[in-house]
PDB file of C-alpha atoms and ligand atoms in Angstrom:
ATOM      1  CA  THR A1029    -251.463  39.628 125.986  1.00 85.00           C
ATOM      2  CA  ARG A1030    -252.913  41.290 129.100  1.00 95.00           C
ATOM      3  CA  SER A1031    -251.583  44.757 129.874  1.00 98.00           C
ATOM      4  CA  THR A1032    -249.522  45.337 133.022  1.00 98.00           C
ATOM      5  CA  ARG A1033    -250.578  47.572 135.910  1.00 98.00           C
ATOM      6  CA  PRO A1034    -247.955  50.223 135.033  1.00 98.00           C
ATOM      7  CA  GLN A1035    -249.304  50.233 131.439  1.00 98.00           C
ATOM      8  CA  ARG A1036    -252.861  50.743 132.728  1.00 98.00           C
ATOM      9  CA  LEU A1037    -251.632  53.510 135.056  1.00 98.00           C
ATOM     10  CA  LEU A1038    -249.969  55.263 132.068  1.00 98.00           C
ATOM     11  CA  GLY A1039    -253.229  54.878 130.124  1.00 98.00           C
ATOM     12  CA  ALA A1040    -255.097  56.659 132.919  1.00 99.00           C
ATOM     13  CA  VAL A1041    -252.580  59.525 132.770  1.00 99.00           C
ATOM     14  CA  GLN A1042    -252.863  59.851 128.974  1.00 98.00           C
ATOM     15  CA  LYS A1043    -256.681  59.735 129.195  1.00 98.00           C
ATOM     16  CA  ASN A1044    -257.262  62.032 132.189  1.00 98.00           C
ATOM     17  CA  ALA A1045    -254.261  64.347 132.577  1.00 99.00           C
ATOM     18  CA  THR A1046    -253.348  67.431 130.551  1.00 99.00           C
ATOM     19  CA  ARG A1047    -249.983  67.322 128.751  1.00 98.00           C
ATOM     20  CA  GLY A1048    -247.514  69.666 130.446  1.00 98.00           C
ATOM     21  CA  ASP A1049    -249.553  69.906 133.655  1.00 99.00           C
ATOM     22  CA  PRO A1050    -247.754  67.967 136.437  1.00 98.00           C
ATOM     23  CA  CYS A1051    -250.581  68.467 138.964  1.00 99.00           C
ATOM     24  CA  SER A1052    -253.104  66.842 136.616  1.00 99.00           C
ATOM     25  CA  VAL A1053    -250.713  63.883 136.174  1.00 99.00           C
ATOM     26  CA  ILE A1054    -250.442  63.483 139.963  1.00 99.00           C
ATOM     27  CA  GLN A1055    -254.242  63.711 140.355  1.00 99.00           C
ATOM     28  CA  ALA A1056    -254.855  61.198 137.539  1.00 99.00           C
ATOM     29  CA  ILE A1057    -252.518  58.630 139.144  1.00 99.00           C
ATOM     30  CA  ASP A1058    -253.962  59.109 142.633  1.00 99.00           C
ATOM     31  CA  HIS A1059    -257.533  58.751 141.276  1.00 98.00           C
ATOM     32  CA  PHE A1060    -256.562  55.586 139.371  1.00 98.00           C
ATOM     33  CA  CYS A1061    -254.835  54.033 142.399  1.00 98.00           C
ATOM     34  CA  ARG A1062    -257.617  54.937 144.843  1.00 98.00           C
ATOM     35  CA  ASN A1063    -260.526  53.919 142.608  1.00 98.00           C
ATOM     36  CA  LYS A1064    -259.227  51.330 140.149  1.00 98.00           C
ATOM     37  CA  GLU A1065    -255.959  49.573 141.094  1.00 98.00           C
ATOM     38  CA  TRP A1066    -253.637  50.071 144.057  1.00 98.00           C
ATOM     39  CA  ALA A1067    -250.013  50.760 143.038  1.00 98.00           C
ATOM     40  CA  MET A1068    -246.872  51.446 145.061  1.00 98.00           C
ATOM     41  CA  ASN A1069    -246.626  55.221 144.454  1.00 98.00           C
ATOM     42  CA  VAL A1070    -245.769  57.341 147.482  1.00 99.00           C
ATOM     43  CA  GLY A1071    -249.344  58.638 147.108  1.00 98.00           C
ATOM     44  CA  ASP A1072    -251.148  61.863 148.031  1.00 98.00           C
ATOM     45  CA  GLU A1073    -250.898  61.778 151.861  1.00 98.00           C
ATOM     46  CA  LYS A1074    -247.160  60.995 152.089  1.00 99.00           C
ATOM     47  CA  GLY A1075    -246.757  63.045 148.885  1.00 99.00           C
ATOM     48  CA  CYS A1076    -247.743  66.204 150.770  1.00 99.00           C
ATOM     49  CA  ILE A1077    -244.984  65.521 153.317  1.00 99.00           C
ATOM     50  CA  LEU A1078    -242.558  64.923 150.415  1.00 99.00           C
ATOM     51  CA  ASP A1079    -243.641  68.251 148.874  1.00 99.00           C
ATOM     52  CA  ALA A1080    -243.007  70.083 152.162  1.00 99.00           C
ATOM     53  CA  VAL A1081    -239.498  68.632 152.538  1.00 99.00           C
ATOM     54  CA  VAL A1082    -238.608  69.398 148.884  1.00 98.00           C
ATOM     55  CA  SER A1083    -239.840  72.996 149.309  1.00 98.00           C
ATOM     56  CA  GLU A1084    -237.887  73.388 152.573  1.00 98.00           C
ATOM     57  CA  VAL A1085    -234.635  71.976 151.106  1.00 98.00           C
ATOM     58  CA  ASN A1086    -235.112  73.750 147.742  1.00 98.00           C
ATOM     59  CA  PRO A1087    -232.492  71.397 146.254  1.00 98.00           C
ATOM     60  CA  ALA A1088    -230.298  72.070 143.221  1.00 98.00           C
ATOM     61  CA  THR A1089    -229.490  68.344 142.961  1.00 98.00           C
ATOM     62  CA  VAL A1090    -231.830  65.444 143.832  1.00 98.00           C
ATOM     63  CA  LEU A1091    -231.222  61.678 143.680  1.00 98.00           C
ATOM     64  CA  GLU A1092    -234.278  59.366 143.682  1.00 99.00           C
ATOM     65  CA  LEU A1093    -233.699  55.645 144.272  1.00 99.00           C
ATOM     66  CA  GLY A1094    -236.653  53.736 142.816  1.00 98.00           C
ATOM     67  CA  THR A1095    -238.640  55.460 140.065  1.00 99.00           C
ATOM     68  CA  TYR A1096    -241.426  52.891 139.524  1.00 98.00           C
ATOM     69  CA  CYS A1097    -243.957  54.790 137.306  1.00 99.00           C
ATOM     70  CA  GLY A1098    -242.512  58.244 137.984  1.00 99.00           C
ATOM     71  CA  TYR A1099    -245.200  59.539 140.371  1.00 99.00           C
ATOM     72  CA  SER A1100    -242.764  60.846 143.014  1.00 99.00           C
ATOM     73  CA  THR A1101    -240.376  61.929 140.250  1.00 99.00           C
ATOM     74  CA  VAL A1102    -243.125  64.242 138.937  1.00 99.00           C
ATOM     75  CA  ARG A1103    -244.039  65.374 142.472  1.00 98.00           C
ATOM     76  CA  ILE A1104    -240.433  66.385 143.169  1.00 99.00           C
ATOM     77  CA  ALA A1105    -239.483  67.779 139.738  1.00 99.00           C
ATOM     78  CA  ARG A1106    -242.529  70.084 139.565  1.00 98.00           C
ATOM     79  CA  LEU A1107    -241.229  71.919 142.664  1.00 98.00           C
ATOM     80  CA  LEU A1108    -237.599  72.324 141.515  1.00 98.00           C
ATOM     81  CA  PRO A1109    -236.089  75.649 140.442  1.00 92.00           C
ATOM     82  CA  PRO A1110    -235.235  76.012 136.699  1.00 89.00           C
ATOM     83  CA  ASP A1111    -231.591  74.861 136.769  1.00 95.00           C
ATOM     84  CA  ALA A1112    -232.080  72.044 139.290  1.00 98.00           C
ATOM     85  CA  LYS A1113    -231.452  68.415 138.287  1.00 97.00           C
ATOM     86  CA  LEU A1114    -233.205  65.242 139.440  1.00 98.00           C
ATOM     87  CA  ILE A1115    -231.495  61.912 138.731  1.00 98.00           C
ATOM     88  CA  THR A1116    -233.764  58.902 139.267  1.00 98.00           C
ATOM     89  CA  LEU A1117    -232.550  55.277 139.255  1.00 98.00           C
ATOM     90  CA  GLU A1118    -234.810  52.358 138.292  1.00 98.00           C
ATOM     91  CA  PHE A1119    -233.687  48.722 138.052  1.00 98.00           C
ATOM     92  CA  ASN A1120    -236.741  47.366 136.251  1.00 98.00           C
ATOM     93  CA  PRO A1121    -236.731  48.244 132.509  1.00 98.00           C
ATOM     94  CA  ASP A1122    -240.512  47.864 132.199  1.00 98.00           C
ATOM     95  CA  PHE A1123    -241.077  50.331 135.076  1.00 98.00           C
ATOM     96  CA  ALA A1124    -238.491  52.694 133.518  1.00 99.00           C
ATOM     97  CA  ALA A1125    -240.227  52.635 130.121  1.00 98.00           C
ATOM     98  CA  ILE A1126    -243.549  53.667 131.706  1.00 99.00           C
ATOM     99  CA  ALA A1127    -241.915  56.285 133.948  1.00 99.00           C
ATOM    100  CA  ARG A1128    -240.257  57.998 130.961  1.00 99.00           C
ATOM    101  CA  GLN A1129    -243.690  58.460 129.365  1.00 99.00           C
ATOM    102  CA  VAL A1130    -245.315  59.701 132.592  1.00 99.00           C
ATOM    103  CA  ILE A1131    -242.476  62.229 133.125  1.00 99.00           C
ATOM    104  CA  ALA A1132    -242.773  63.337 129.456  1.00 99.00           C
ATOM    105  CA  TRP A1133    -246.575  63.739 129.780  1.00 99.00           C
ATOM    106  CA  ALA A1134    -245.962  66.051 132.752  1.00 99.00           C
ATOM    107  CA  GLY A1135    -243.515  68.050 130.587  1.00 98.00           C
ATOM    108  CA  LEU A1136    -240.651  67.582 133.041  1.00 98.00           C
ATOM    109  CA  GLU A1137    -238.078  65.774 130.844  1.00 98.00           C
ATOM    110  CA  GLU A1138    -235.679  68.750 131.016  1.00 97.00           C
ATOM    111  CA  LYS A1139    -235.343  68.466 134.805  1.00 98.00           C
ATOM    112  CA  VAL A1140    -235.177  64.682 135.042  1.00 98.00           C
ATOM    113  CA  GLN A1141    -232.525  62.132 134.082  1.00 98.00           C
ATOM    114  CA  LEU A1142    -233.856  58.572 134.384  1.00 98.00           C
ATOM    115  CA  VAL A1143    -231.064  55.978 134.647  1.00 98.00           C
ATOM    116  CA  GLU A1144    -231.749  52.253 134.302  1.00 98.00           C
ATOM    117  CA  GLY A1145    -229.738  49.944 136.489  1.00 98.00           C
ATOM    118  CA  ALA A1146    -228.955  48.931 140.037  1.00 98.00           C
ATOM    119  CA  SER A1147    -228.351  51.651 142.646  1.00 98.00           C
ATOM    120  CA  GLY A1148    -225.310  49.777 143.966  1.00 98.00           C
ATOM    121  CA  ASP A1149    -223.681  49.970 140.536  1.00 98.00           C
ATOM    122  CA  TRP A1150    -224.569  53.600 139.773  1.00 98.00           C
ATOM    123  CA  ILE A1151    -223.958  55.385 143.090  1.00 98.00           C
ATOM    124  CA  PRO A1152    -220.145  55.025 142.784  1.00 98.00           C
ATOM    125  CA  ARG A1153    -220.307  56.478 139.247  1.00 97.00           C
ATOM    126  CA  MET A1154    -222.490  59.549 139.910  1.00 95.00           C
ATOM    127  CA  LYS A1155    -219.647  62.085 139.903  1.00 92.00           C
ATOM    128  CA  GLU A1156    -217.898  60.923 136.692  1.00 95.00           C
ATOM    129  CA  GLN A1157    -221.108  60.029 134.778  1.00 96.00           C
ATOM    130  CA  PHE A1158    -223.337  62.984 135.615  1.00 96.00           C
ATOM    131  CA  GLY A1159    -220.945  65.614 136.932  1.00 94.00           C
ATOM    132  CA  VAL A1160    -222.790  65.811 140.237  1.00 96.00           C
ATOM    133  CA  LYS A1161    -220.501  66.468 143.214  1.00 96.00           C
ATOM    134  CA  THR A1162    -223.036  66.044 146.025  1.00 98.00           C
ATOM    135  CA  PHE A1163    -226.817  65.680 146.365  1.00 98.00           C
ATOM    136  CA  ASP A1164    -228.850  68.155 148.404  1.00 98.00           C
ATOM    137  CA  LEU A1165    -231.740  65.681 148.704  1.00 99.00           C
ATOM    138  CA  VAL A1166    -232.007  61.881 148.311  1.00 99.00           C
ATOM    139  CA  PHE A1167    -235.451  60.181 148.169  1.00 99.00           C
ATOM    140  CA  LEU A1168    -235.172  56.456 149.028  1.00 99.00           C
ATOM    141  CA  ASP A1169    -238.059  54.398 147.638  1.00 99.00           C
ATOM    142  CA  HIS A1170    -236.459  51.300 146.125  1.00 98.00           C
ATOM    143  CA  TRP A1171    -235.839  47.845 147.541  1.00 98.00           C
ATOM    144  CA  LYS A1172    -236.251  48.167 151.288  1.00 98.00           C
ATOM    145  CA  ASP A1173    -233.206  45.997 152.037  1.00 98.00           C
ATOM    146  CA  ARG A1174    -231.052  48.332 149.935  1.00 98.00           C
ATOM    147  CA  TYR A1175    -231.718  51.534 151.942  1.00 99.00           C
ATOM    148  CA  LEU A1176    -228.950  50.875 154.492  1.00 99.00           C
ATOM    149  CA  PRO A1177    -226.216  49.489 152.210  1.00 98.00           C
ATOM    150  CA  ASP A1178    -226.845  52.263 149.674  1.00 98.00           C
ATOM    151  CA  THR A1179    -226.735  54.944 152.390  1.00 98.00           C
ATOM    152  CA  LYS A1180    -223.357  53.636 153.555  1.00 98.00           C
ATOM    153  CA  LEU A1181    -222.227  53.544 149.912  1.00 98.00           C
ATOM    154  CA  MET A1182    -223.344  57.175 149.386  1.00 98.00           C
ATOM    155  CA  GLU A1183    -221.283  58.201 152.432  1.00 98.00           C
ATOM    156  CA  GLU A1184    -218.234  56.287 151.195  1.00 98.00           C
ATOM    157  CA  CYS A1185    -218.505  57.755 147.661  1.00 97.00           C
ATOM    158  CA  GLY A1186    -218.698  61.267 149.096  1.00 98.00           C
ATOM    159  CA  ILE A1187    -221.939  62.192 147.341  1.00 97.00           C
ATOM    160  CA  LEU A1188    -223.437  63.433 150.629  1.00 98.00           C
ATOM    161  CA  ARG A1189    -222.364  66.778 152.116  1.00 98.00           C
ATOM    162  CA  LYS A1190    -222.955  68.363 155.540  1.00 98.00           C
ATOM    163  CA  GLY A1191    -226.671  69.154 155.444  1.00 98.00           C
ATOM    164  CA  SER A1192    -227.704  66.676 152.734  1.00 99.00           C
ATOM    165  CA  VAL A1193    -231.226  65.420 153.458  1.00 99.00           C
ATOM    166  CA  LEU A1194    -232.238  61.762 153.100  1.00 99.00           C
ATOM    167  CA  LEU A1195    -236.008  61.153 152.911  1.00 99.00           C
ATOM    168  CA  ALA A1196    -237.015  57.480 153.103  1.00 99.00           C
ATOM    169  CA  ASP A1197    -240.416  56.041 152.149  1.00 99.00           C
ATOM    170  CA  ASN A1198    -241.962  52.913 153.718  1.00 99.00           C
ATOM    171  CA  VAL A1199    -239.974  52.886 156.940  1.00 99.00           C
ATOM    172  CA  ILE A1200    -242.947  51.151 158.650  1.00 98.00           C
ATOM    173  CA  CYS A1201    -244.663  49.301 155.756  1.00 98.00           C
ATOM    174  CA  PRO A1202    -243.101  47.254 154.193  1.00 98.00           C
ATOM    175  CA  GLY A1203    -240.504  48.506 156.712  1.00 98.00           C
ATOM    176  CA  THR A1204    -236.781  49.170 156.761  1.00 98.00           C
ATOM    177  CA  PRO A1205    -235.795  48.246 160.337  1.00 98.00           C
ATOM    178  CA  ASP A1206    -232.018  48.099 159.851  1.00 98.00           C
ATOM    179  CA  TYR A1207    -232.000  51.498 158.070  1.00 99.00           C
ATOM    180  CA  LEU A1208    -234.181  53.118 160.771  1.00 98.00           C
ATOM    181  CA  GLU A1209    -232.011  51.782 163.586  1.00 98.00           C
ATOM    182  CA  PHE A1210    -228.896  53.102 161.790  1.00 98.00           C
ATOM    183  CA  VAL A1211    -230.032  56.676 161.033  1.00 98.00           C
ATOM    184  CA  ARG A1212    -231.744  57.063 164.418  1.00 98.00           C
ATOM    185  CA  ASN A1213    -228.665  55.945 166.400  1.00 98.00           C
ATOM    186  CA  SER A1214    -225.782  57.219 164.279  1.00 98.00           C
ATOM    187  CA  PRO A1215    -224.184  60.463 165.555  1.00 98.00           C
ATOM    188  CA  ARG A1216    -223.768  61.453 161.895  1.00 98.00           C
ATOM    189  CA  TYR A1217    -227.516  61.868 161.270  1.00 98.00           C
ATOM    190  CA  GLU A1218    -230.292  63.982 162.776  1.00 98.00           C
ATOM    191  CA  SER A1219    -233.486  61.965 162.153  1.00 98.00           C
ATOM    192  CA  GLN A1220    -237.195  62.807 162.288  1.00 98.00           C
ATOM    193  CA  TYR A1221    -240.208  60.531 161.684  1.00 99.00           C
ATOM    194  CA  PHE A1222    -243.274  61.805 159.780  1.00 99.00           C
ATOM    195  CA  LYS A1223    -246.168  59.481 160.645  1.00 98.00           C
ATOM    196  CA  SER A1224    -248.591  58.854 157.800  1.00 99.00           C
ATOM    197  CA  HIS A1225    -250.278  55.932 156.047  1.00 99.00           C
ATOM    198  CA  LEU A1226    -249.379  53.438 153.346  1.00 99.00           C
ATOM    199  CA  GLU A1227    -250.480  54.976 150.046  1.00 98.00           C
ATOM    200  CA  TYR A1228    -254.250  54.769 149.433  1.00 98.00           C
ATOM    201  CA  THR A1229    -254.837  52.721 152.643  1.00 98.00           C
ATOM    202  CA  LYS A1230    -255.426  53.119 156.411  1.00 98.00           C
ATOM    203  CA  VAL A1231    -252.339  51.049 157.260  1.00 98.00           C
ATOM    204  CA  GLU A1232    -249.660  52.957 159.178  1.00 98.00           C
ATOM    205  CA  ASP A1233    -246.529  53.977 157.293  1.00 98.00           C
ATOM    206  CA  GLY A1234    -244.265  57.023 157.399  1.00 98.00           C
ATOM    207  CA  LEU A1235    -241.321  58.923 156.000  1.00 99.00           C
ATOM    208  CA  GLU A1236    -238.014  59.277 157.870  1.00 99.00           C
ATOM    209  CA  LYS A1237    -236.107  62.507 157.226  1.00 99.00           C
ATOM    210  CA  SER A1238    -232.418  62.277 158.122  1.00 99.00           C
ATOM    211  CA  VAL A1239    -229.969  65.175 157.818  1.00 99.00           C
ATOM    212  CA  PHE A1240    -226.358  64.096 157.216  1.00 99.00           C
ATOM    213  CA  LEU A1241    -224.147  65.992 159.670  1.00 98.00           C
ATOM    214  CA  GLY A1242    -220.866  65.332 157.804  1.00 96.00           C
TER     215      GLY A1242
HETATM  216  O1  77M B2651    -239.953  46.140 143.678  1.00 69.29           O
HETATM  217  C1  77M B2651    -238.975  46.249 143.003  1.00 69.29           C
HETATM  218  C2  77M B2651    -237.878  47.217 143.418  1.00 69.29           C
HETATM  219  S1  77M B2651    -238.396  48.858 143.276  1.00 69.29           S
HETATM  220  C3  77M B2651    -239.881  48.994 144.155  1.00 69.29           C
HETATM  221  C4  77M B2651    -239.589  49.190 145.614  1.00 69.29           C
HETATM  222  N1  77M B2651    -240.781  49.653 146.349  1.00 69.29           N
HETATM  223  C5  77M B2651    -241.520  48.764 146.987  1.00 69.29           C
HETATM  224  O2  77M B2651    -241.253  47.580 146.977  1.00 69.29           O
HETATM  225  C6  77M B2651    -242.747  49.266 147.720  1.00 69.29           C
HETATM  226  C7  77M B2651    -243.667  48.323 148.190  1.00 69.29           C
HETATM  227  C8  77M B2651    -244.831  48.750 148.870  1.00 69.29           C
HETATM  228  C9  77M B2651    -245.803  47.765 149.365  1.00 69.29           C
HETATM  229  C10 77M B2651    -246.095  46.608 148.625  1.00 69.29           C
HETATM  230  C11 77M B2651    -247.005  45.686 149.086  1.00 69.29           C
HETATM  231  C12 77M B2651    -247.662  45.904 150.305  1.00 69.29           C
HETATM  232  F1  77M B2651    -248.564  45.015 150.752  1.00 69.29           F
HETATM  233  C13 77M B2651    -247.384  47.034 151.040  1.00 69.29           C
HETATM  234  C14 77M B2651    -246.462  47.963 150.574  1.00 69.29           C
HETATM  235  C15 77M B2651    -245.079  50.122 149.056  1.00 69.29           C
HETATM  236  C16 77M B2651    -244.153  51.053 148.589  1.00 69.29           C
HETATM  237  O3  77M B2651    -244.371  52.392 148.749  1.00 69.29           O
HETATM  238  C17 77M B2651    -242.992  50.638 147.929  1.00 69.29           C
HETATM  239  O4  77M B2651    -242.114  51.599 147.513  1.00 69.29           O
HETATM  240  C18 77M B2651    -238.848  45.396 141.787  1.00 69.29           C
HETATM  241  C19 77M B2651    -239.839  44.457 141.531  1.00 69.29           C
HETATM  242  C20 77M B2651    -239.727  43.648 140.432  1.00 69.29           C
HETATM  243  C21 77M B2651    -238.641  43.794 139.601  1.00 69.29           C
HETATM  244  O5  77M B2651    -238.515  43.001 138.469  1.00 69.29           O
HETATM  245  C22 77M B2651    -237.678  44.738 139.867  1.00 69.29           C
HETATM  246  O6  77M B2651    -236.641  44.840 138.980  1.00 69.29           O
HETATM  247  C23 77M B2651    -237.785  45.552 140.947  1.00 69.29           C
HETATM  248 MG1   MG B2652    -242.605  53.493 148.465  1.00 69.29          MG
END
């Protein structure tokens, strides 16, 4: 049977990237998506903004909602200090299976815990399951209609602390209007928009960085 796009993306990584070299994995995926097949990775342009926020926050604990093929997982994990932990949630088992192999090719398995399942089910269980009290950084890149309910759930479960940073992809395209309205108008968040483009295209998109004020 025909391969899937994530399988072909993994093939491009295994063919063109060097094992244990996260930057070569990132470059191989961006080259594949720009020249062969578009895929919904955060991409190189928004990826540079992601890198800057990760470096600024220098997080000990990171939660990623929406792994897909692991592109942003690799981008984030490569910048983390030795003892830092990144937990990434993916609902789709086929995406998760590819992401595990991409993360392994980059040599970042030690820093990353990939969990399969729905964010709404796992967020309430973060503390007991993974021994994480709070997250210093959360990268939202999953279903766009789950950004707001999951943010409210994270507040309720107490996994955000004063100063926790939420970074949301796709706030313009495909768009997360209810989430944007919430973080931009709530007194409990300090929000900032980073204008960019939808990965590998000229279409406008951007990242919204929101600091939880407690
Ligand atoms: O899609 C999911 C949920 S995770 C992916 C969320 N991310 C996006 O949807 C996403 C989408 C776009 C985008 C797509 C088409 C456009 F024309 C323009 C933009 C860009 C992004 O950067 C994204 O992150 C899922 C599908 C099937 C399952 O079977 C399952 O289980 C899950
Ligand atoms: Mg995205």
